[in-house]
Short mmCIF file of C-alpha atoms and ligand atoms in Angstrom, two decimals:
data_model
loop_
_atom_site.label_atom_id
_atom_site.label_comp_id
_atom_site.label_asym_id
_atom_site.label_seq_id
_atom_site.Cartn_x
_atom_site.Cartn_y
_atom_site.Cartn_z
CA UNK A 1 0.00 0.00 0.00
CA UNK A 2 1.50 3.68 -1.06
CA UNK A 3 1.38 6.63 0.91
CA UNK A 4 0.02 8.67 -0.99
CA UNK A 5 -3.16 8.46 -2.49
CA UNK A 6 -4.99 9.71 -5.34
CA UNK A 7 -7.99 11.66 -3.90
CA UNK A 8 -11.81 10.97 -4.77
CA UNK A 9 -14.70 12.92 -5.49
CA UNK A 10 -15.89 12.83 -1.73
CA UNK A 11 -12.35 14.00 -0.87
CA UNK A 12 -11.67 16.84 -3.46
CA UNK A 13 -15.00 18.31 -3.09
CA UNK A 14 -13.79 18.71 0.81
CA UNK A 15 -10.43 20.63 -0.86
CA UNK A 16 -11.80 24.41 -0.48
CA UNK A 17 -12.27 23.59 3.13
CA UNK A 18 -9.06 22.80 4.06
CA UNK A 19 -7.29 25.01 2.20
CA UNK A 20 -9.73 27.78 3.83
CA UNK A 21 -7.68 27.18 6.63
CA UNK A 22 -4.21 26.36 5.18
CA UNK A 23 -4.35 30.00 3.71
CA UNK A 24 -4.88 31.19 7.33
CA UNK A 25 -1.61 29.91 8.52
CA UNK A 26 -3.30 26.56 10.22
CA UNK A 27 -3.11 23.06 9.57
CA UNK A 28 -5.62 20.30 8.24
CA UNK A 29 -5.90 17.37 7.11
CA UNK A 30 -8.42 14.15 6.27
CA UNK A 31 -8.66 12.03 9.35
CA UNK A 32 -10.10 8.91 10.90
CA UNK A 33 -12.10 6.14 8.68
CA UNK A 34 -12.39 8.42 5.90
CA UNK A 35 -8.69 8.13 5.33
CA UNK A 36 -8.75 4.02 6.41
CA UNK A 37 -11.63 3.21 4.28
CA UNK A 38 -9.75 4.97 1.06
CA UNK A 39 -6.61 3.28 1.73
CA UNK A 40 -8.51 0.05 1.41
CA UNK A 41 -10.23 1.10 -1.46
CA UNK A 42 -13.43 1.12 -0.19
CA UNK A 43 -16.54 3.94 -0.91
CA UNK A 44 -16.54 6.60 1.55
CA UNK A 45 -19.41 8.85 1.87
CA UNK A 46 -18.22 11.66 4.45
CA UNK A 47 -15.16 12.94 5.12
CA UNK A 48 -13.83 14.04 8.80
CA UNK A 49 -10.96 16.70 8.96
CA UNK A 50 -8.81 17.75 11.97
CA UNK A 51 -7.40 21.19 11.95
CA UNK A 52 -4.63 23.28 13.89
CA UNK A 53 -7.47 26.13 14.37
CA UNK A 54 -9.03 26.41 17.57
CA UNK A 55 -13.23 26.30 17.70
CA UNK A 56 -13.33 29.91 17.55
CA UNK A 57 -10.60 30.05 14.82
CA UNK A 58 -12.48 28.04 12.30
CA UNK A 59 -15.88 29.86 13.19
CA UNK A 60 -14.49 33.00 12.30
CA UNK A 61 -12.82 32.08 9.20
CA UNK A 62 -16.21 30.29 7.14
CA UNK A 63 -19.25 32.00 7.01
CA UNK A 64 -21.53 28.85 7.94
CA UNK A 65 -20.82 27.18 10.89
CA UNK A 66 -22.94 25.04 13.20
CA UNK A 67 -21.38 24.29 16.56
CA UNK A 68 -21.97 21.01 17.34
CA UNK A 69 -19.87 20.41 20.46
CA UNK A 70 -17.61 23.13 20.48
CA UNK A 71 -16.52 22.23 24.67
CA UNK A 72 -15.06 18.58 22.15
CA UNK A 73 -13.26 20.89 19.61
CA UNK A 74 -16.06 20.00 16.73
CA UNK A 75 -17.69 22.59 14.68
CA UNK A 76 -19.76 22.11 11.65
CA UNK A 77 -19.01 23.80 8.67
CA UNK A 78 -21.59 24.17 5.45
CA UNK A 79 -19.79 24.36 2.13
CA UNK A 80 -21.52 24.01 -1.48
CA UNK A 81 -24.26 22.21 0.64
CA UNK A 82 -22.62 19.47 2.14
CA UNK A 83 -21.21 19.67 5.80
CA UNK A 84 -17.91 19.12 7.65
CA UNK A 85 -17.49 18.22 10.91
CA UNK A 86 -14.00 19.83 11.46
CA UNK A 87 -12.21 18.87 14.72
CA UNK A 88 -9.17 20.74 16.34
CA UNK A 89 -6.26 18.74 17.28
CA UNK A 90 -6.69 17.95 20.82
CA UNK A 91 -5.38 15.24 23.42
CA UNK A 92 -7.64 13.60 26.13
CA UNK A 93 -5.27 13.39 28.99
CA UNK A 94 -7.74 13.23 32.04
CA UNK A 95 -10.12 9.88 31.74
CA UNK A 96 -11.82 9.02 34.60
CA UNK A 97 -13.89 6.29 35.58
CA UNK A 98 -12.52 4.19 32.00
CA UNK A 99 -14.76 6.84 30.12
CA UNK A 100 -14.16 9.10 27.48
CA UNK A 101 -12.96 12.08 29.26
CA UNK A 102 -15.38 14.78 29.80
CA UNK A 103 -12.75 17.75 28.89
CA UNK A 104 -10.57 18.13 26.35
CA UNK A 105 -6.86 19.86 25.82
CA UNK A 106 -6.35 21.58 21.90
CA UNK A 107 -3.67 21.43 20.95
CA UNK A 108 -1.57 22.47 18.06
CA UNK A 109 0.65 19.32 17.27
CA UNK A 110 -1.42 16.37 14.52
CA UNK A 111 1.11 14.22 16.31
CA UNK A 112 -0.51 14.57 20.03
CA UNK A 113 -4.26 14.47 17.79
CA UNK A 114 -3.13 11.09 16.24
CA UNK A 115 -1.46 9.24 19.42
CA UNK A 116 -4.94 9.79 21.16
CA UNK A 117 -6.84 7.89 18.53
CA UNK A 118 -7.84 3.84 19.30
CA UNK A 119 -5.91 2.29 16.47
CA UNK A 120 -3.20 2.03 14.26
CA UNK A 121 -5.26 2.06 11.08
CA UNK A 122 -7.83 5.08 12.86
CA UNK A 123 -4.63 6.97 13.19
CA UNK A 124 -3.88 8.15 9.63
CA UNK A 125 -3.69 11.75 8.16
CA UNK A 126 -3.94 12.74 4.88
CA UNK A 127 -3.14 15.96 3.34
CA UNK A 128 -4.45 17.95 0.93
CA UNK A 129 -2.41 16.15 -1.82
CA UNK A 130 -3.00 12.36 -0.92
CA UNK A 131 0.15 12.53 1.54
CA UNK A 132 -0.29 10.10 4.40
CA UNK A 133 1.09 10.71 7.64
CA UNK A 134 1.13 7.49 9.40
CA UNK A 135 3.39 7.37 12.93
CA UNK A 136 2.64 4.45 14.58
CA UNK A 137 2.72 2.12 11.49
CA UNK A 138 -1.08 2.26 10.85
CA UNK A 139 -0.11 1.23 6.91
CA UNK A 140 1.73 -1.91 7.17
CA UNK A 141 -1.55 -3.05 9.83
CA UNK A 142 -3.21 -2.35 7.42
CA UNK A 143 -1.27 -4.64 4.87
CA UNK A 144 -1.47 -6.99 7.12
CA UNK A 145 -4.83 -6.34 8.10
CA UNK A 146 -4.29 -5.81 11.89
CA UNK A 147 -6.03 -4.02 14.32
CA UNK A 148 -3.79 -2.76 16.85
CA UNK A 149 -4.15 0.13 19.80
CA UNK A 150 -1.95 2.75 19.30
CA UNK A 151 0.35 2.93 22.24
CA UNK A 152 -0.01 0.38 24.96
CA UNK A 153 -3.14 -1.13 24.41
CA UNK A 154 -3.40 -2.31 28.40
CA UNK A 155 -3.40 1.98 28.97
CA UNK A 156 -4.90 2.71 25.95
CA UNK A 157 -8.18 -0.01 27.15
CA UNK A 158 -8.06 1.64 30.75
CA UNK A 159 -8.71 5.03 29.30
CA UNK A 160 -12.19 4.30 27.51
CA UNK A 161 -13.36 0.98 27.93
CA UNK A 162 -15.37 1.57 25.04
CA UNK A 163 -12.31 0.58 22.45
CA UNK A 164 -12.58 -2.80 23.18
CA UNK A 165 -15.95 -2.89 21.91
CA UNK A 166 -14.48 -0.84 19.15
CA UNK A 167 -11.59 -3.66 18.38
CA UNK A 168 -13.93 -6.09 17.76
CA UNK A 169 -16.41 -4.30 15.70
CA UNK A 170 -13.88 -3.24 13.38
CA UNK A 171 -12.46 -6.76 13.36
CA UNK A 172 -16.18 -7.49 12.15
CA UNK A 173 -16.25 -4.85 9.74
CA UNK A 174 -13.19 -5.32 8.18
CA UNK A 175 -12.33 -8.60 8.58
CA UNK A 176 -8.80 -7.94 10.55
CA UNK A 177 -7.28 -9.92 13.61
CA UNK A 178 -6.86 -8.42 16.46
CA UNK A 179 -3.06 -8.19 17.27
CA UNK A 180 -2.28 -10.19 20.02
CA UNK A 181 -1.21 -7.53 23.06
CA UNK A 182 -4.76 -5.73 21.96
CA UNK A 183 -6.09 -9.32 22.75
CA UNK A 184 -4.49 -9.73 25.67
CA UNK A 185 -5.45 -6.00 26.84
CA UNK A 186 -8.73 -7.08 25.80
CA UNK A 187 -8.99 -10.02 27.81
CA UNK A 188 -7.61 -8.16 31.10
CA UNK A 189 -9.45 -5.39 30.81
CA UNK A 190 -13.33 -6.57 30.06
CA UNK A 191 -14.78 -6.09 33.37
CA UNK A 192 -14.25 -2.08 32.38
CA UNK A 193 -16.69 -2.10 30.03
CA UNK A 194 -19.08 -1.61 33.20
CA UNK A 195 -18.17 1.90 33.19
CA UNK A 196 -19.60 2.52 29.68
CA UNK A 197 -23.00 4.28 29.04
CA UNK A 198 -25.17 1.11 27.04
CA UNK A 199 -26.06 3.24 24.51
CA UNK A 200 -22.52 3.57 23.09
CA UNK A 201 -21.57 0.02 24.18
CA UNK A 202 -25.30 -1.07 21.88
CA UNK A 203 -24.10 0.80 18.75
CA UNK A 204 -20.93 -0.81 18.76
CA UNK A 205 -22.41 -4.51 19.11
CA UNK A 206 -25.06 -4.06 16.66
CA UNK A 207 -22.21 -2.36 13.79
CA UNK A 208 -20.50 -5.60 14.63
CA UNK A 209 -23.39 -7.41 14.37
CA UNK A 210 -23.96 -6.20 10.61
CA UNK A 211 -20.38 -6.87 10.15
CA UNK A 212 -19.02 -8.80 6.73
CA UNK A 213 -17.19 -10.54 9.14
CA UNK A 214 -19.23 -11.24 11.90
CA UNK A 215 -17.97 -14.17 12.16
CA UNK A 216 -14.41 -12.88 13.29
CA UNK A 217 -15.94 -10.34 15.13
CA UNK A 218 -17.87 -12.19 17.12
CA UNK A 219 -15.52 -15.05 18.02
CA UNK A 220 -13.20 -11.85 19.83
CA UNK A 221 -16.12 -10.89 21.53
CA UNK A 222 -17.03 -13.99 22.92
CA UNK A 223 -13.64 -15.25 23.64
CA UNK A 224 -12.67 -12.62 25.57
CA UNK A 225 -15.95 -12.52 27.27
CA UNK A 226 -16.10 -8.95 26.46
CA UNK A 227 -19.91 -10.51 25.98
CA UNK A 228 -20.48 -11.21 29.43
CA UNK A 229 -20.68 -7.53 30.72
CA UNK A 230 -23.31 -6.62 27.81
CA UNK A 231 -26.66 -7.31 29.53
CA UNK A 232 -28.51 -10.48 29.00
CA UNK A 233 -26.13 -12.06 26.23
CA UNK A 234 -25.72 -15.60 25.87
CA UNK A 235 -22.31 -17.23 24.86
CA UNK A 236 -23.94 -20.06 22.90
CA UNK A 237 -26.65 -18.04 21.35
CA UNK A 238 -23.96 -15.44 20.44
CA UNK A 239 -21.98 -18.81 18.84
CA UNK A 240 -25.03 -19.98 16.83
CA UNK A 241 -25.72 -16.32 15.62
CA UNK A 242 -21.78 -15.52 14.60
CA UNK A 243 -21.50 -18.83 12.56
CA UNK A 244 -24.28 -18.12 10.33
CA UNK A 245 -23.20 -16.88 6.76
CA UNK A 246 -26.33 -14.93 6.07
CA UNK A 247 -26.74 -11.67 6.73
CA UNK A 248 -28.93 -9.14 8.22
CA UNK A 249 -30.56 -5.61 6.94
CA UNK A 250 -30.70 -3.88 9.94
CA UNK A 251 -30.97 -4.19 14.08
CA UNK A 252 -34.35 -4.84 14.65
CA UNK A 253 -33.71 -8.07 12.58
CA UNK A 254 -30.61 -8.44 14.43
CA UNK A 255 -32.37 -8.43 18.02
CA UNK A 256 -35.05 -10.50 16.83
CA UNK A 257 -32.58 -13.43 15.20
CA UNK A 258 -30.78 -13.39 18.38
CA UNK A 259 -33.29 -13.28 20.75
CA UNK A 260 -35.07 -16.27 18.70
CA UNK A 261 -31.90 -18.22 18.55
CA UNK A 262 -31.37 -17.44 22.78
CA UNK A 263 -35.54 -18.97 22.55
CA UNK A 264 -36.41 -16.24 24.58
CA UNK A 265 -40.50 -15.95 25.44
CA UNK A 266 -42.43 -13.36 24.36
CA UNK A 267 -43.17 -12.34 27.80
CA UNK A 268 -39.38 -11.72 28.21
CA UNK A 269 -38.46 -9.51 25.60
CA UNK A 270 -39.32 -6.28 26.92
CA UNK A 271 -37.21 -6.96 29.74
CA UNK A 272 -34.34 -7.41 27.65
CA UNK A 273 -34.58 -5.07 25.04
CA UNK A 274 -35.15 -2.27 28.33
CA UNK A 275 -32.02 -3.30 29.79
CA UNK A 276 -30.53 -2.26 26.42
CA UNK A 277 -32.43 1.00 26.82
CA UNK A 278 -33.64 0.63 22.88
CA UNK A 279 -36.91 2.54 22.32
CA UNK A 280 -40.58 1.35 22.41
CA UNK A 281 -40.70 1.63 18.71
CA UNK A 282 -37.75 -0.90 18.68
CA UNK A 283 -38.69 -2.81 21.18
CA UNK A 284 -42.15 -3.33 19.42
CA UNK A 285 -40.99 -3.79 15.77
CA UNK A 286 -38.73 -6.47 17.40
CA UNK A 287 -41.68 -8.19 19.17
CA UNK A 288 -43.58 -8.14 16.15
CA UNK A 289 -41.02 -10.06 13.74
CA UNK A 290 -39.81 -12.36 16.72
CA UNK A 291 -43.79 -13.09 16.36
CA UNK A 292 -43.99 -13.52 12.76
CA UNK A 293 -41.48 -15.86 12.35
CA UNK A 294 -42.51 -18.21 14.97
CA UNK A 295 -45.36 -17.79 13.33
CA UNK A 296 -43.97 -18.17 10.01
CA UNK A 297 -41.99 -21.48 11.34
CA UNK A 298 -45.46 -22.84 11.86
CA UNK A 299 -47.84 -21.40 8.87
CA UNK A 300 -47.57 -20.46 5.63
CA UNK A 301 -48.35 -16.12 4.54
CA UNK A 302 -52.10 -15.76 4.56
CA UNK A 303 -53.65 -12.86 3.56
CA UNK A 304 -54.58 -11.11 7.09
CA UNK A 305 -50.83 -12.29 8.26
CA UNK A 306 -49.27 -10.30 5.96
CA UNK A 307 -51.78 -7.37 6.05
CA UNK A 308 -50.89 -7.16 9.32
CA UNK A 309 -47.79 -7.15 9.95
CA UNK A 310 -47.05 -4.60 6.50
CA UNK A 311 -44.84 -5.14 3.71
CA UNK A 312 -41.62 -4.32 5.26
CA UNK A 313 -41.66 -6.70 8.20
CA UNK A 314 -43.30 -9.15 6.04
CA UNK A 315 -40.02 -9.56 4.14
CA UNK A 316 -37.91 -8.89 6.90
CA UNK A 317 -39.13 -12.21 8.26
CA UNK A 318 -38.47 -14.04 5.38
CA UNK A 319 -35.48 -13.00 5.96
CA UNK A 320 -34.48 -13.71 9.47
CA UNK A 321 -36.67 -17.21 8.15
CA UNK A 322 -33.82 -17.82 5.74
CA UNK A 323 -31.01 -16.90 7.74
CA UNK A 324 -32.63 -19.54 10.08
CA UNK A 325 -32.46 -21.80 7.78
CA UNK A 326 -36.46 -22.49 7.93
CA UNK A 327 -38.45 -22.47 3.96
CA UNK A 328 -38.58 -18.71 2.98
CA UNK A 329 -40.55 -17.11 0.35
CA UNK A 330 -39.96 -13.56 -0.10
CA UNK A 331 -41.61 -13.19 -3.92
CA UNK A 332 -44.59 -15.03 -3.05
CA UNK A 333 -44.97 -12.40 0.37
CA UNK A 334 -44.60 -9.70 -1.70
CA UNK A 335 -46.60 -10.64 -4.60
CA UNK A 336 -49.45 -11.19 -1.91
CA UNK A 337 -49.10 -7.97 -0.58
CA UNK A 338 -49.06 -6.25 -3.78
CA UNK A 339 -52.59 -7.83 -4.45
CA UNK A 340 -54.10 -7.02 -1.59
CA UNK A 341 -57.26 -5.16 -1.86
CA UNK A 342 -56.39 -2.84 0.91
CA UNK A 343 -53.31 -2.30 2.86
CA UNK A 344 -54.28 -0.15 5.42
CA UNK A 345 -57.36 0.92 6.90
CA UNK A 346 -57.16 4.54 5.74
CA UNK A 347 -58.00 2.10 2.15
CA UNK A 348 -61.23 1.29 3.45
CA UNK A 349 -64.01 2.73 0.87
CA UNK A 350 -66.00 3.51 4.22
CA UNK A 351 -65.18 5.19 7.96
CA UNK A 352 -66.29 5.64 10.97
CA UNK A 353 -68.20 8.50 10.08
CA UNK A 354 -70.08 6.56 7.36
CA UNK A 355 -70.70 3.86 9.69
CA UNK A 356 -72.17 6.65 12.48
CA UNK A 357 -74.17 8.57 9.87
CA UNK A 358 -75.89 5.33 8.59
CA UNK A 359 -77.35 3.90 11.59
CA UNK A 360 -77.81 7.74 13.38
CA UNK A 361 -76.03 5.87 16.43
CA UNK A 362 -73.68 6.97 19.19
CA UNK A 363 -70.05 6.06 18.55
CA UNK A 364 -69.05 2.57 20.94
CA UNK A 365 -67.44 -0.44 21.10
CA UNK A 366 -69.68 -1.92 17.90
CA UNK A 367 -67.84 0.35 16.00
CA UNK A 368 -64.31 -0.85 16.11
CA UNK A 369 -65.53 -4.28 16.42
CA UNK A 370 -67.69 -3.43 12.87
CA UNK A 371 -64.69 -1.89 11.17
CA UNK A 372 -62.37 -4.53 12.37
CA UNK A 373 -65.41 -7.14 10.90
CA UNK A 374 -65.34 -5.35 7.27
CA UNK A 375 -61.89 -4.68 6.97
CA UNK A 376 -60.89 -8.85 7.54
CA UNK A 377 -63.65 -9.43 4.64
CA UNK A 378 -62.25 -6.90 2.44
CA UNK A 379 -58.74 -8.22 2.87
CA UNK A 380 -59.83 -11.99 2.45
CA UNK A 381 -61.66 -10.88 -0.45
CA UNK A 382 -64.84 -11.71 0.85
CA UNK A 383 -66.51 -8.52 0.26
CA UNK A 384 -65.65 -5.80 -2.29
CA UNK A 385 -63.83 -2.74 -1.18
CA UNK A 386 -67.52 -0.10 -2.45
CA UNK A 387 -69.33 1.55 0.02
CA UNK A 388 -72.59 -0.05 -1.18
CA UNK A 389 -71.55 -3.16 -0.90
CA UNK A 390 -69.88 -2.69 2.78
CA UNK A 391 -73.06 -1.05 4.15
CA UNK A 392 -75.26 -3.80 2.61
CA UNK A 393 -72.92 -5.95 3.80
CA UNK A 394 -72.81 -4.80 7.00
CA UNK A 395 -76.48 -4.88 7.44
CA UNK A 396 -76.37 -7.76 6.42
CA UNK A 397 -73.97 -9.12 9.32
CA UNK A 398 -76.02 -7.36 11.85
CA UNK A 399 -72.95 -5.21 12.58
CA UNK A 400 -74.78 -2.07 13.57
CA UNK A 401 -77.12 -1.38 16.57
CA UNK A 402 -80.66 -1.37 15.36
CA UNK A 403 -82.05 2.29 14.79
CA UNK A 404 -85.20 3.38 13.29
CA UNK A 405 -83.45 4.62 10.23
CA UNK A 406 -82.40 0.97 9.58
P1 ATP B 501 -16.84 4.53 10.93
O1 ATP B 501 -16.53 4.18 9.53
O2 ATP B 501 -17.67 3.51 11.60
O3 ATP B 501 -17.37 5.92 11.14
P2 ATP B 501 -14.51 5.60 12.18
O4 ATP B 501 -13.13 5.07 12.30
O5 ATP B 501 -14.68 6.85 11.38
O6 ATP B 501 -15.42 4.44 11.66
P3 ATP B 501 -15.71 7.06 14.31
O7 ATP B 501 -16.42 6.55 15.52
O8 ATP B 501 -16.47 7.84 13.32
O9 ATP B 501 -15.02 5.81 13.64
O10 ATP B 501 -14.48 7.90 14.85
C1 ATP B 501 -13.65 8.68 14.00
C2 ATP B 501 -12.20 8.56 14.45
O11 ATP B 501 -12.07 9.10 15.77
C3 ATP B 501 -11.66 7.15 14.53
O12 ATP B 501 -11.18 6.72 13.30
C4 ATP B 501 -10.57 7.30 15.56
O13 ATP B 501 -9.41 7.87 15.00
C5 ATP B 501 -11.15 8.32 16.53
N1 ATP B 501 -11.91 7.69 17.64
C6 ATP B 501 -13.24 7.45 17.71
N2 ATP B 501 -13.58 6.91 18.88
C7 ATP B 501 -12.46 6.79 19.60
C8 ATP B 501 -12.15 6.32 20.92
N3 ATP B 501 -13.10 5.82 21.72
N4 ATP B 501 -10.85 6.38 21.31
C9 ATP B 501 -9.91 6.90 20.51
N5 ATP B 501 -10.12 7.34 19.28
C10 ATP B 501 -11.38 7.30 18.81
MG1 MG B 502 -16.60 7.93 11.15
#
């Protein structure tokens, strides 16, 4: 691998930016997995850049800026419509409790800036002409596709606890090992993880999770038992979900699949997915597809089954079906769905109000219950989606209280 790179779109349309604040006597450069991912060749989409400027520096010198954690050194800048998160150099020399410190030190050195970053490969400048700067070896890990801490990985895992995590979803997304001090670190130093908020410890497992390389991933995280301080995990489940060679779209399929392959309950899910502290929309999407597939397992895709449940989480089960290794049948879910008569009640050629108007009754229970009775008919195909035929219908089915206008 060179070092020096020819510069993409994503990269030169970041130029002005950085020269911005070249021409005012600071330094900057492309930082972080920007400058990783391009050195492997990979697509990246946004670019981060670290700068010599103070906060205040780079405020004053563009005319758009959004401060999006200026006490961190990050400001936002607005250029030809896209934005830049630009960072000032800075070390993080007082950590307490294993967490990411709360304050910051800028500084004016990209040497300090780099040797406070996790890894080797994370730890890579690039200048404005494709010139890497690369001091602790981050290009031959690379080559050799290593993930190693920067610095003493023991210190560098007492610090933020969160970098373990970090190790081995990176190992999942890329594929690496883990070089074998950062294992070792890793292995001392698990019990730290304690320290770290959930939140950041949950969007770490689940980026693993989606990993190419779960697989590798996976195996760190469970052989170091790194697992066993994220709440609720399972080392065989965990095992069984890692070996699979499927993948998933997205982490409510993720919790689902594992909480399936743990055979969790219903009744136990909430529980879980609380101690995670994922939201109520979340939590209930994942009910609903660890539903469907068991489900699923058992029946074939009826008509009100898929109605139900909505296109999206219809297929989504297929999925998690097939990565289950249980009969899938995506086409014939969504060629079902696309011929349904309805799919939603908004569809319905008759509402509430109709119903009320008809019969000159007070709203009640009989209503829902009606609605509920016409829409399953519609959707089975039992009775045509036309508001004649639904209030004959409904007559019909003795679905309305008895009025005189009946
Ligand atoms: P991704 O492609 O997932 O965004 P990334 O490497 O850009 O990967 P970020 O979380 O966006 O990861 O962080 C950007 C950079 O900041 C990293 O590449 C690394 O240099 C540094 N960094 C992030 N988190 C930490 C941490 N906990 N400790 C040290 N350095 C970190
Ligand atoms: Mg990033």
């Amino acid at each position: 691998m060179q070092n020096k790179l020819v510069l993409t779109e994503v990269f030169t349309n970041a130029l002005p930016v950085l020269e911005v604040l070249e021409q005012a006597g600071f330094e900057a450069y492309f930082v972080g997995g920007s400058v990783r991912d391009a050195m492997l060749g990979k697509d990246v989409n946004d670019v981060d850049i670290a700068t010599s400027a103070f906060p205040n520096e780079i405020q004053a010198l563009f005319k758009k800026t959004i401060d999006v954690g200026i006490e961190h050194g990050t400001v936002m800048v607005l250029w030809e419509k896209e934005t830049y998160e630009i960072t000032t150099f800075r070390t993080e020399s007082t950590y307490q409790d294993f967490r990411r410190p709360d304050s910051v030190t800028f500084v004016r050195s990209l040497a300090e800036d780099l040797k406070r970053r996790d890894f080797t490969i994370n730890a890579l400048a690039m200048d404005k002409d494709g010139c890497i700067t690369d001091l602790f070896d981050g290009i031959d890990d690379l080559n050799h596709q290593v993930i190693r801490a920067v610095g003493v990985p023991d210190e560098r895992f007492g610090e933020d606890a969160l970098r373990m995590m970090r190790a081995t979803r990176f190992s999942a997304q890329l594929g690496f090992d883990i070089e074998e001090e950062t294992v070792l670190a890793l292995k001392k130093n698990t019990s730290l993880l304690e320290h770290i908020a959930i939140e950041r410890i949950q969007i770490e497992f689940i980026k693993m999770c989606l990993g190419q390389f779960k697989y590798k991933g996976l195996t760190y995280f469970v052989k170091s038992d790194l697992y066993e301080f994220c709440p609720g995990l399972n080392k065989e489940a965990l095992k069984k979900f890692s070996a699979i060679e499927h993948s998933l779209d997205n982490e409510r399929q993720i919790w689902a699949t594992y909480l399936l392959l743990d055979e969790y309950v219903p009744n136990q899910i909430n529980a879980f997915m609380k101690s995670w502290k994922l939201s109520n929309k979340l939590i209930q999407q994942v009910a609903s597809l660890f539903q469907s597939v068991n489900y699923r397992i058992e029946s074939s895709a009826d008509l009100l089954y898929i109605y139900r449940l909505g296109k999206e989480l219809a297929l989504e089960t297929e999925n998690i079906l097939h990565y289950l290794q249980y009969p899938s049948d995506p086409e014939a879910v969504l060629f079902i769905y696309e011929t349904l008569p309805i799919h939603s009640k908004q569809d319905l050629a008759v509402t509430g109000k109709d119903l009320l108007k008809l019969t000159n009754s007070k709203a009640g229970k009989w209503l829902g219950d009606a609605l509920k009775h016409i829409e399953e008919a519609v959707v089975l195909g039992k009775l045509n989606n036309s508001k004649q035929e639904i209030i004959t219908w409904t007559k019909q089915q003795a679905l309305i209280p008895e009025t005189d206008n009946n």
